XYZ file of C-alpha atoms in Angstrom:
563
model
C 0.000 0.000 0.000
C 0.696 3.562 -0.698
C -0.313 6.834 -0.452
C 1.535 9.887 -1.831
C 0.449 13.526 -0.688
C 2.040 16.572 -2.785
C 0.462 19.935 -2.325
C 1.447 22.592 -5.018
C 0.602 25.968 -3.271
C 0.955 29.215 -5.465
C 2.719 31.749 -3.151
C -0.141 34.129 -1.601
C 0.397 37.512 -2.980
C 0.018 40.018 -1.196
C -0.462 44.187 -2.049
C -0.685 47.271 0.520
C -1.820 50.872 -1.049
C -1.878 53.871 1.007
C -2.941 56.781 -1.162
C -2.623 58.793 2.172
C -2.243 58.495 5.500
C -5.565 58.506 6.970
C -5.850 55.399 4.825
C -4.745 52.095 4.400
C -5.765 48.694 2.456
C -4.322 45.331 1.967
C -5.577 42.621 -0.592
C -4.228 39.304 -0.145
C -4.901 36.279 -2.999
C -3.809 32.873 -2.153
C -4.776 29.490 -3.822
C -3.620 25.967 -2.619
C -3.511 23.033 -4.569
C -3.162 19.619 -3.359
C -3.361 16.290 -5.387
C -3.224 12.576 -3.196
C -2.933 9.852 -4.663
C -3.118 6.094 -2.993
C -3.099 2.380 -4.306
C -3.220 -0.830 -2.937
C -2.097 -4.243 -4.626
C -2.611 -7.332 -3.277
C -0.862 -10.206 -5.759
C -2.207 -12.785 -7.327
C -1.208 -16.245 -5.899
C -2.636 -19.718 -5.294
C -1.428 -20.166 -2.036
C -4.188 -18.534 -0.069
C -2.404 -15.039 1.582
C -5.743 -13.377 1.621
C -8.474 -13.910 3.408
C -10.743 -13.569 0.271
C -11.184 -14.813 -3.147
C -11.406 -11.781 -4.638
C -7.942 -10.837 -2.957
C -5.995 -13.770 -4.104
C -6.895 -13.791 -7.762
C -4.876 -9.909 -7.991
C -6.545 -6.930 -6.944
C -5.274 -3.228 -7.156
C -6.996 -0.089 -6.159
C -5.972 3.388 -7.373
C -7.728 6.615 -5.463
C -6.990 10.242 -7.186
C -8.173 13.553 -5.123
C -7.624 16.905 -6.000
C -8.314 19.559 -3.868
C -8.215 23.607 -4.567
C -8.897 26.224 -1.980
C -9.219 29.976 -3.356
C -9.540 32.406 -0.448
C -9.138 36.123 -1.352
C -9.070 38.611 1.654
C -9.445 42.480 1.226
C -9.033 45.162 4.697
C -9.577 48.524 4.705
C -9.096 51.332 7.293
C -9.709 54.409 7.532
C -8.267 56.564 10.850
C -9.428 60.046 11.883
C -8.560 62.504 14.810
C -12.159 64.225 15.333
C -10.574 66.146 18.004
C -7.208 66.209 20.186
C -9.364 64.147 22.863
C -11.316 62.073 20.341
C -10.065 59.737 17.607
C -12.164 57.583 15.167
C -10.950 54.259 13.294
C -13.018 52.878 10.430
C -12.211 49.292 9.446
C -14.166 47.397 5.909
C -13.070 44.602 4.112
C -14.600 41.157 2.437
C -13.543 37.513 2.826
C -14.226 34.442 0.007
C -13.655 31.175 -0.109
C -14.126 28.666 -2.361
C -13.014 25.087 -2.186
C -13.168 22.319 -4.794
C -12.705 18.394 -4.583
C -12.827 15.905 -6.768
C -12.390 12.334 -6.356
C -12.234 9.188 -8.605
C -11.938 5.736 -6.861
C -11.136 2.779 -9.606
C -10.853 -1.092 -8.418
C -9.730 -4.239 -10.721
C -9.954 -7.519 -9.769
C -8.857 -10.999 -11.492
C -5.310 -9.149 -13.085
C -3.530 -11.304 -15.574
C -0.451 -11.523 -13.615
C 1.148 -9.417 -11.267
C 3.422 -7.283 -13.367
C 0.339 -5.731 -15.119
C -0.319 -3.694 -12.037
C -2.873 -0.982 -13.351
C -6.736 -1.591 -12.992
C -7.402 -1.410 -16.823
C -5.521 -5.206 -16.524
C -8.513 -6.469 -14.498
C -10.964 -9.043 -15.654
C -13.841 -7.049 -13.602
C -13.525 -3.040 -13.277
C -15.578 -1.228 -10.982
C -15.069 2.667 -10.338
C -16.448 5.833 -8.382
C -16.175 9.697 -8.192
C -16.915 12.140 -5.786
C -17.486 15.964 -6.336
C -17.555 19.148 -4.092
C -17.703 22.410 -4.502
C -18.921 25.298 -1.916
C -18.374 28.789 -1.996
C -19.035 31.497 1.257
C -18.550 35.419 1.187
C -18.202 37.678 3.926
C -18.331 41.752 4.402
C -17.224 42.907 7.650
C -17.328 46.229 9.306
C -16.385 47.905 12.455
C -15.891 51.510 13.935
C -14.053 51.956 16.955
C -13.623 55.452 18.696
C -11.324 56.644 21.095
C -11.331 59.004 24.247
C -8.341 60.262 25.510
C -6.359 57.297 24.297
C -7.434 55.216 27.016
C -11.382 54.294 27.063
C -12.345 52.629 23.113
C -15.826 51.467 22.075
C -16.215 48.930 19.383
C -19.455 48.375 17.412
C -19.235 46.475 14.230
C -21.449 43.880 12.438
C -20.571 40.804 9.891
C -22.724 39.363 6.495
C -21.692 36.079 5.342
C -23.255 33.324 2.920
C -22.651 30.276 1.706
C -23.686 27.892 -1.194
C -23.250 24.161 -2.112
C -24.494 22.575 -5.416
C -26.138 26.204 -6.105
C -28.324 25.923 -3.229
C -28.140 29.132 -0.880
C -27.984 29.219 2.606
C -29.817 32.351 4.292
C -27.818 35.216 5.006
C -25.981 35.759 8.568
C -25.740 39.049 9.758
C -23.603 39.229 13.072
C -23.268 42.117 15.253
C -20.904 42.817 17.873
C -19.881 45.356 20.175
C -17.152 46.008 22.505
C -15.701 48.483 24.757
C -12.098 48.747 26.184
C -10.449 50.969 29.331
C -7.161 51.578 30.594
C -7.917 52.876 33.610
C -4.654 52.793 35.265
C -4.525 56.100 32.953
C -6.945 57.134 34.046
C -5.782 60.065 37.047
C -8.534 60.131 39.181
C -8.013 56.293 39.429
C -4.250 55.748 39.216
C -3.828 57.432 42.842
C -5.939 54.493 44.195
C -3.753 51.990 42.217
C -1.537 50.030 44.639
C 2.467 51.394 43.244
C 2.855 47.125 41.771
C -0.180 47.951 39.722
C 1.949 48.930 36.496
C -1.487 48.668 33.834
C -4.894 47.666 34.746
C -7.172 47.760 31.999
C -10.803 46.035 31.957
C -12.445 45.299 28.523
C -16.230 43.537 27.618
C -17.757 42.309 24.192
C -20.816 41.191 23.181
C -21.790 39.748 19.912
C -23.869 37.257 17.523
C -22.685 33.986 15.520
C -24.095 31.569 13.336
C -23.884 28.259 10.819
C -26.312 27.846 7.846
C -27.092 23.685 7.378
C -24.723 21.903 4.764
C -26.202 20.560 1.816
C -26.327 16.677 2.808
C -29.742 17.610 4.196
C -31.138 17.178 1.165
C -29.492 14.196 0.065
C -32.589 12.035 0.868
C -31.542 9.243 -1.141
C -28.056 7.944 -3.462
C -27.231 6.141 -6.276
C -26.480 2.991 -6.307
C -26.236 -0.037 -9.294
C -28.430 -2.986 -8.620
C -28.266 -6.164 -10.320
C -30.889 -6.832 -12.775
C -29.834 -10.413 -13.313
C -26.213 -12.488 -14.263
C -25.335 -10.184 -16.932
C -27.053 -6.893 -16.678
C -26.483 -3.918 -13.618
C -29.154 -1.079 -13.910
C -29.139 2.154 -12.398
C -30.766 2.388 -9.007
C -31.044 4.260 -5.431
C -30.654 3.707 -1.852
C -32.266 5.723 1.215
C -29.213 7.563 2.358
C -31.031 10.207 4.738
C -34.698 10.757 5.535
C -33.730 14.479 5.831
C -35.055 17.390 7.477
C -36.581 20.040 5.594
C -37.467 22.199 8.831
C -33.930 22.630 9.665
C -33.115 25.513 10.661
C -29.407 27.761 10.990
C -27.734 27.881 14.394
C -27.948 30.908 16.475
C -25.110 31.793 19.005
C -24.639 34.707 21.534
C -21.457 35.623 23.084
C -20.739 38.062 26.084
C -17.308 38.305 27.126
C -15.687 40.290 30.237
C -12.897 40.569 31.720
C -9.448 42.412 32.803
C -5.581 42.692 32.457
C -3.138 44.051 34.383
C 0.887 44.198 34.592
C 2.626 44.220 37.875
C 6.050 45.081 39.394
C 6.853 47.189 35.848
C 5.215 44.744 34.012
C 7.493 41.276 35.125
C 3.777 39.773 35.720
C 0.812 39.970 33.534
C -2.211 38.442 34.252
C -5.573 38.158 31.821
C -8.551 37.038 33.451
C -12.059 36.103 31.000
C -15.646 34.817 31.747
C -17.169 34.082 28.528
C -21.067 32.723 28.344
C -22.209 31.913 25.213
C -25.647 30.393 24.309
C -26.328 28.528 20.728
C -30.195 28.351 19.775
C -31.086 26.039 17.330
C -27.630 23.800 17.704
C -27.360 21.385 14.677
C -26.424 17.556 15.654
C -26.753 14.274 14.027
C -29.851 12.632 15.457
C -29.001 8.013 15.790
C -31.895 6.465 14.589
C -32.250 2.482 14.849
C -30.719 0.876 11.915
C -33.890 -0.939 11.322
C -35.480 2.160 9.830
C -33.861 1.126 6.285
C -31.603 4.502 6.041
C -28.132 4.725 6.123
C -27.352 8.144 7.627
C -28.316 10.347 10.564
C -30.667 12.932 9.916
C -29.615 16.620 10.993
C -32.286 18.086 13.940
C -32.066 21.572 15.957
C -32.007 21.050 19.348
C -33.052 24.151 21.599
C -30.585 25.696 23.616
C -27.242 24.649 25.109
C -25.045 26.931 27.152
C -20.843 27.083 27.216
C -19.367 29.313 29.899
C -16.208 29.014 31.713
C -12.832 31.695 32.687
C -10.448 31.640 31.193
C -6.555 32.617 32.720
C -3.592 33.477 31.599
C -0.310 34.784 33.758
C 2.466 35.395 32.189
C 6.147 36.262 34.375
C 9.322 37.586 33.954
C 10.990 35.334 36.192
C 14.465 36.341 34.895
C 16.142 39.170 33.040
C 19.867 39.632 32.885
C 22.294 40.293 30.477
C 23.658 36.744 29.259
C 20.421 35.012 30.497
C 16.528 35.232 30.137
C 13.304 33.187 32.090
C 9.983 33.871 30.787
C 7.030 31.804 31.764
C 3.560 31.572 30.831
C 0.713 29.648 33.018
C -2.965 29.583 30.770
C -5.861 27.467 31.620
C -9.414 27.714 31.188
C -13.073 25.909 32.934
C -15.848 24.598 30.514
C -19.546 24.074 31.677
C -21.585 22.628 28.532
C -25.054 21.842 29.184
C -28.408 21.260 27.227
C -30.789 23.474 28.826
C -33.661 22.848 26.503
C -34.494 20.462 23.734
C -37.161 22.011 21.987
C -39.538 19.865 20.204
C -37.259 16.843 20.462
C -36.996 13.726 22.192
C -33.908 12.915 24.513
C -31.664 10.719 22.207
C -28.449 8.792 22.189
C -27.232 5.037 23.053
C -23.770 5.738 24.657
C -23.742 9.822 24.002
C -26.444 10.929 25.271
C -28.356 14.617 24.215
C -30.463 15.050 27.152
C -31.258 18.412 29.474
C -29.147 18.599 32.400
C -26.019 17.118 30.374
C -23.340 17.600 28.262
C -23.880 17.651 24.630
C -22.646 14.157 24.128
C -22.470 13.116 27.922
C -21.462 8.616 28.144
C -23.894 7.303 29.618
C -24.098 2.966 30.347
C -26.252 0.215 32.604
C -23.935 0.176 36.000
C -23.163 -2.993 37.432
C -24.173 -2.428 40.894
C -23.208 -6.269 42.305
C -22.289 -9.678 41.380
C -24.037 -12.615 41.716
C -21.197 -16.093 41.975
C -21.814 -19.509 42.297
C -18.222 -20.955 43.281
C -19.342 -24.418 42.354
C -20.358 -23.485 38.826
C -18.958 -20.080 37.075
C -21.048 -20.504 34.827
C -23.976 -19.555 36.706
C -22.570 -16.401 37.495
C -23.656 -13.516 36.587
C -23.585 -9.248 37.164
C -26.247 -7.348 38.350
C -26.915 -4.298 36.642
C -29.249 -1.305 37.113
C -32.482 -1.101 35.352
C -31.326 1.743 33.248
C -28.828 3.706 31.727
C -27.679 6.627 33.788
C -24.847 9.592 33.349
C -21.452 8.522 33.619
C -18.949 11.086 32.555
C -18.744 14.037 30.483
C -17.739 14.408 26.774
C -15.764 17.284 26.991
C -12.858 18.739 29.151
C -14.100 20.903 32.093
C -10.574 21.596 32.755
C -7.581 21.945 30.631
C -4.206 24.115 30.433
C -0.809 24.497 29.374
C 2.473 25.889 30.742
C 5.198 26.638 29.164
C 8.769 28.365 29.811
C 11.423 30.117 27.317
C 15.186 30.526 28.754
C 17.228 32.367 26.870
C 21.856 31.791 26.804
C 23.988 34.219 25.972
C 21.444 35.897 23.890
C 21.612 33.162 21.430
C 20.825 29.911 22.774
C 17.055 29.663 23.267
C 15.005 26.588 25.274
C 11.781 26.479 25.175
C 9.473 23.334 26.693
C 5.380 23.100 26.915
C 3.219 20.973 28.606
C -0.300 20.505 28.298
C -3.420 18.733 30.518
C -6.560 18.115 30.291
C -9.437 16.603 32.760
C -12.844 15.451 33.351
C -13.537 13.843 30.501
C -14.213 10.580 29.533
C -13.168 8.148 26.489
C -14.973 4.688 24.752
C -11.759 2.358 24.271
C -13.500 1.142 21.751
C -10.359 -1.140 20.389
C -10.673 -3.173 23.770
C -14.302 -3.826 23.301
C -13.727 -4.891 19.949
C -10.542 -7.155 20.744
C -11.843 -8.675 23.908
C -16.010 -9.055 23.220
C -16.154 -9.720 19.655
C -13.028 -10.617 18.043
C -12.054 -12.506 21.363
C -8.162 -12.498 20.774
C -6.952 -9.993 23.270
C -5.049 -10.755 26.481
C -7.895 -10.353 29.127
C -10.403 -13.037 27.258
C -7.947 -15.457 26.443
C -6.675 -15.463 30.143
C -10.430 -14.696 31.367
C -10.470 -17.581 33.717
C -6.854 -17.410 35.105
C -5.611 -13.675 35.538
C -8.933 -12.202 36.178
C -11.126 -12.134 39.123
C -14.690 -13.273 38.728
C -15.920 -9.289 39.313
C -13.171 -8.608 36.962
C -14.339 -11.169 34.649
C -17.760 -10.646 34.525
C -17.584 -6.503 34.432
C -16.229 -6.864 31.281
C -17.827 -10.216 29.720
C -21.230 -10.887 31.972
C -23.646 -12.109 31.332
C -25.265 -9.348 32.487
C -29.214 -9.318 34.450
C -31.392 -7.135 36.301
C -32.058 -7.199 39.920
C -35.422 -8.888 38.743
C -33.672 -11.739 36.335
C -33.841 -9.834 32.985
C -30.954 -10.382 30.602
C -29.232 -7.361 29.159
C -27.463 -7.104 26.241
C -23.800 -6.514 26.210
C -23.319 -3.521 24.236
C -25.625 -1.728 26.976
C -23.386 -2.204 29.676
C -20.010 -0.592 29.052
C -18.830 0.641 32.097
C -15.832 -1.018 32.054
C -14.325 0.541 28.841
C -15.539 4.149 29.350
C -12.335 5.254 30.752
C -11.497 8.547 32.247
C -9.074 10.238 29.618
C -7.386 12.730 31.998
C -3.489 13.613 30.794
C -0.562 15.700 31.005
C 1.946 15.606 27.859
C 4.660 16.337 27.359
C 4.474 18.583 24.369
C 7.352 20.307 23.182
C 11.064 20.586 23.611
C 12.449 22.813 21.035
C 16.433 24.068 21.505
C 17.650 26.817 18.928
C 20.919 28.813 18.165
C 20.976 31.790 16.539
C 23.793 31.700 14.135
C 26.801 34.564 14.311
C 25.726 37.353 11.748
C 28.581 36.272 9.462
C 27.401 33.066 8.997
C 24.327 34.110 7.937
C 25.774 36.257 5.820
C 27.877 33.566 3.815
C 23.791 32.153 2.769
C 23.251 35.682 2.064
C 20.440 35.831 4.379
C 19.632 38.574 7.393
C 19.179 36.080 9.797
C 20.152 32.348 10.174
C 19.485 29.921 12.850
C 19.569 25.776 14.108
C 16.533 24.307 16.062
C 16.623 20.801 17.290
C 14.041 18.998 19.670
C 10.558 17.399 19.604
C 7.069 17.238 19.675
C 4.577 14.904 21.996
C 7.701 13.760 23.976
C 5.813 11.732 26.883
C 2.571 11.142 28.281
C 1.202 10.616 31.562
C -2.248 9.512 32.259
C -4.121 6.246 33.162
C -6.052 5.794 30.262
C -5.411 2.079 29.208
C -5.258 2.634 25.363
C -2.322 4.344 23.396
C -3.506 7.957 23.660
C -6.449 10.102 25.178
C -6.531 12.801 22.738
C -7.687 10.473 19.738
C -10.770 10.399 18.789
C -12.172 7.669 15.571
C -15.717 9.941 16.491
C -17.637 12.902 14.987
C -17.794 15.463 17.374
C -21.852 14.698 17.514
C -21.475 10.856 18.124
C -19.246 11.176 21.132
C -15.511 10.331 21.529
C -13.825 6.608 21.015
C -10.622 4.958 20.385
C -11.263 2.588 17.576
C -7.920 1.206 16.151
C -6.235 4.731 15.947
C -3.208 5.740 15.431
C -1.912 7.536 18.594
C -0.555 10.976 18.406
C 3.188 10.664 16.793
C 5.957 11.421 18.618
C 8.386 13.631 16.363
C 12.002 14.685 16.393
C 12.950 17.681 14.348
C 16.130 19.076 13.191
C 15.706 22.199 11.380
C 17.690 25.167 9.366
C 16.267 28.754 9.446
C 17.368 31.115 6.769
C 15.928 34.451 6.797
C 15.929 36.949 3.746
């Protein structure tokens, strides 16, 4: 197998006019172009490598995608001194984006022999494409006046739309408005400032957001080939999604408030933010039972969900000499997610539940509240499990953070390390579930009987019952591999010297340096898969670890020439 990815990017241009100096404009034009391609042979042979026929009598598949991304940004601004007290900045600009992708899949099975290796070798062909295409515009404004140089108020408003396959989404219009005050110049209250107090400033925002459906809500139904009999295929259709046609766009509000201030001459800074935002009308992927004949998940609105939370940021001067430097930085933020109202729909979810009172997303399972053994026959045993599925842990991080620190040698020797956490949250290790219940090959089934305990044994295998006798299914009771994916990595170690200026000159560049270090360095956390921050999920259906690649762990060497 093999997959090549080459992206052929024309260099973003990029032109600045200023006719005068009360005004100012920038137009940038950039367009990226990638192109993957990916095959995958497996040989002929009569010996039986492959676990299918189809597979051992030679079959290649070839996969071309191209993908193009136009985005052309254009800012103006316009600034004015009304008065000596009084200033006035006018800001106006647009933002487009169009992206295109097109994909062609090709199979062949039954080659002649395994030097032929292209599909058009193939006793039976089949093939596939794929096409894409949406385009969104934006026109921003904002005005933002000035008293004194130290009190600013922000009001400014955003249109955008979208389209997909020519169908239009309604237009957005955003609003927003902001004010900002440096009050530690401020006289009347600088003489109540403590001396430490080097800046204070408080600052507050309020504004509008929103997301217009995609177009797959009115894919009711694909095509498909059916077989009309041995020798004949027919054009045909599947139900894909039973769609929603009173979908509506998602509404968001924002407020925002908060200070910062600089202490001892600045050597500390601290930023503190609440933020509460409420989305109306939040788009998610209702499950529906696989029985209903459809293959995807209709889009509904759900009524209101709330996200609100500080966030904190210090930042210190720890050190500052003449051959060496210490500068640290401490962020972290709180998250409270919660469905306040549903609207017109039903609670809904197996695992993930959308339900008032929870997380978007919150795990949910059947607890095993006892065991039941019969130490003359195991096989009698059994685990007693609660009537019904209740809250277990929450999708999303209520806490997470990073610190990181920058030393600095001789003024040219720089070390810089990060680490990052995050808690309260919960993962489906969805790989041990699969290895241990239904493919039964892993470690704990195989050894069921001699390295696990009986509660051990029958948390993860059962059978499962009611108090009252009732069987339950397996797949409702997963307690035991919805793991708490709490972590702190490692993330980066990154050492760089700034080369004398005569090296650099002998590249003929301004500036020339050598970084060495790496990236995802080491993990600590008691998740029992590879890595917590995975995620084989939509953001809609909850968050597991199905056979995924863990993050990689990188080491980089790199050359920096500046021109």
């Amino acid at each position: 197998e093999n997959v090549d990815n080459s992206v052929r990017a024309l260099p973003r241009i990029a032109l600045n006019y200023t006719p005068f100096d009360w005004f100012t404009h920038r137009l940038t034009v950039g367009l990226d172009m990638t192109r993957t391609e990916a095959y995958a042979l497996f040989p002929k042979n009569s010996i039986g490598w492959w676990d299918s026929r189809d597979y051992n009598s030679g079959q290649i598949q070839q996969a071309r995608q191209n993908s193009d991304r136009l985005t052309i940004d254009y800012l103006g601004n316009i600034s004015h001194r009304i008065s000596p007290a009084i200033t006035s900045d006018i800001s106006f600009g647009l933002q487009y984006t169009g992206i295109r992708t097109d994909a062609t899949y090709a199979t062949g099975i039954n080659l002649v022999n395994n030097t032929a290796r292209s599909v058009g070798a193939a006793a039976q062909r089949t093939g596939d494409q794929s096409f894409n295409e949406t385009r969104t515009i934006g026109f921003l404004g904002q005005w933002m006046a000035g008293v004194h140089d130290r009190f600013f108020l922000t009001v400014g408003g955003r249109l955008d739309q979208s389209s997909a396959f020519a169908q239009e989404a309604d237009v957005f219009f955003s609003p927003k408005v902001g004010f900002s005050y440096v009050a530690s110049d401020e006289p009347a209250v600088r003489e109540f400032l403590p001396e430490f107090v080097s800046m204070f400033r408080i600052r507050g925002a309020y504004g509008t957001t929103g997301r217009s459906p995609t177009e797959g809500i009115v894919a009711t139904y694909n095509p498909a080939p059916y077989v009309v009999d041995e020798t004949m295929v027919s054009n045909g259709v599947i139900p894909w999604n039973q769609g929603n046609t009173g979908l509506k766009p998602e509404r968001g509000t924002e407020l925002e408030v908060g200070f910062e201030t600089g202490l001892f001459d600045d050597r500390i800074g601290l930023e503190v933010t609440y933020f509460n935002k409420v989305t109306k009308d939040l788009i998610l992927e209702k499950p529906i039972p696989p029985s209903s004949g459809w293959q995807d998940e209709p889009f509904v609105n759900i009524g209101e969900v709330v996200n609100r939370g500080f966030e904190v940021a210090v930042n210190a001067r720890l050190v500052a000499t003449e051959n060496f430097g210490w500068d640290a930085r401490l962020g972290f933020n709180t998250l409270h997610n919660e469905v306040t109202d549903l609207g017109d729909v039903e609670p809904f979810g197996a695992m993930n539940r959308v339900e008032e009172g929870m997380q978007v997303g919150a795990f949910i399972t059947q607890f095993i509240k006892g065991y039941h053994i019969d130490p003359a026959d195991s096989t009698k045993s059994y685990a007693i499990v609660e009537d019904a599925p209740r809250f277990l842990g929450n999708l999303l991080p209520t806490f997470e953070g990073s610190f990181s620190s920058t030393m600095n040698f001789f003024r040219n020797v720089q070390l810089y390390a990060q680490f990052d956490w995050k808690t309260d949250f919960y993962i489906y290790n969805n790989t041990a579930q699969f290895r241990e219940r239904q493919l039964r090959t892993a470690e704990k089934w195989v050894y069921r009987n001699t390295k696990l305990s009986d509660e051990e044994r029958l948390r993860r295998f059962g059978p499962f019952r009611t108090a009252d006798g009732v069987p339950v299914s397996s797949g409702a009771v997963n307690e035991a591999y919805i793991e708490p994916g709490d972590f702190l990595r490692f993330r980066e170690l990154m050492l760089t010297y700034s080369l004398p200026q005569s090296w650099a000159t002998a590249f003929r560049a301004s500036n020339a340096s050598i970084s060495v270090g790496g990236r995802n360095i080491a993990l600590w956390t008691k998740y029992s898969g590879w890595d917590p921050e995975v995620n084989s999920a939509t953001a809609a259906r909850g968050r597991s670890d199905f056979l995924t690649l863990p993050t990689p762990r990188r080491w980089v060497a790199r050359v920096n020439l500046q021109f």
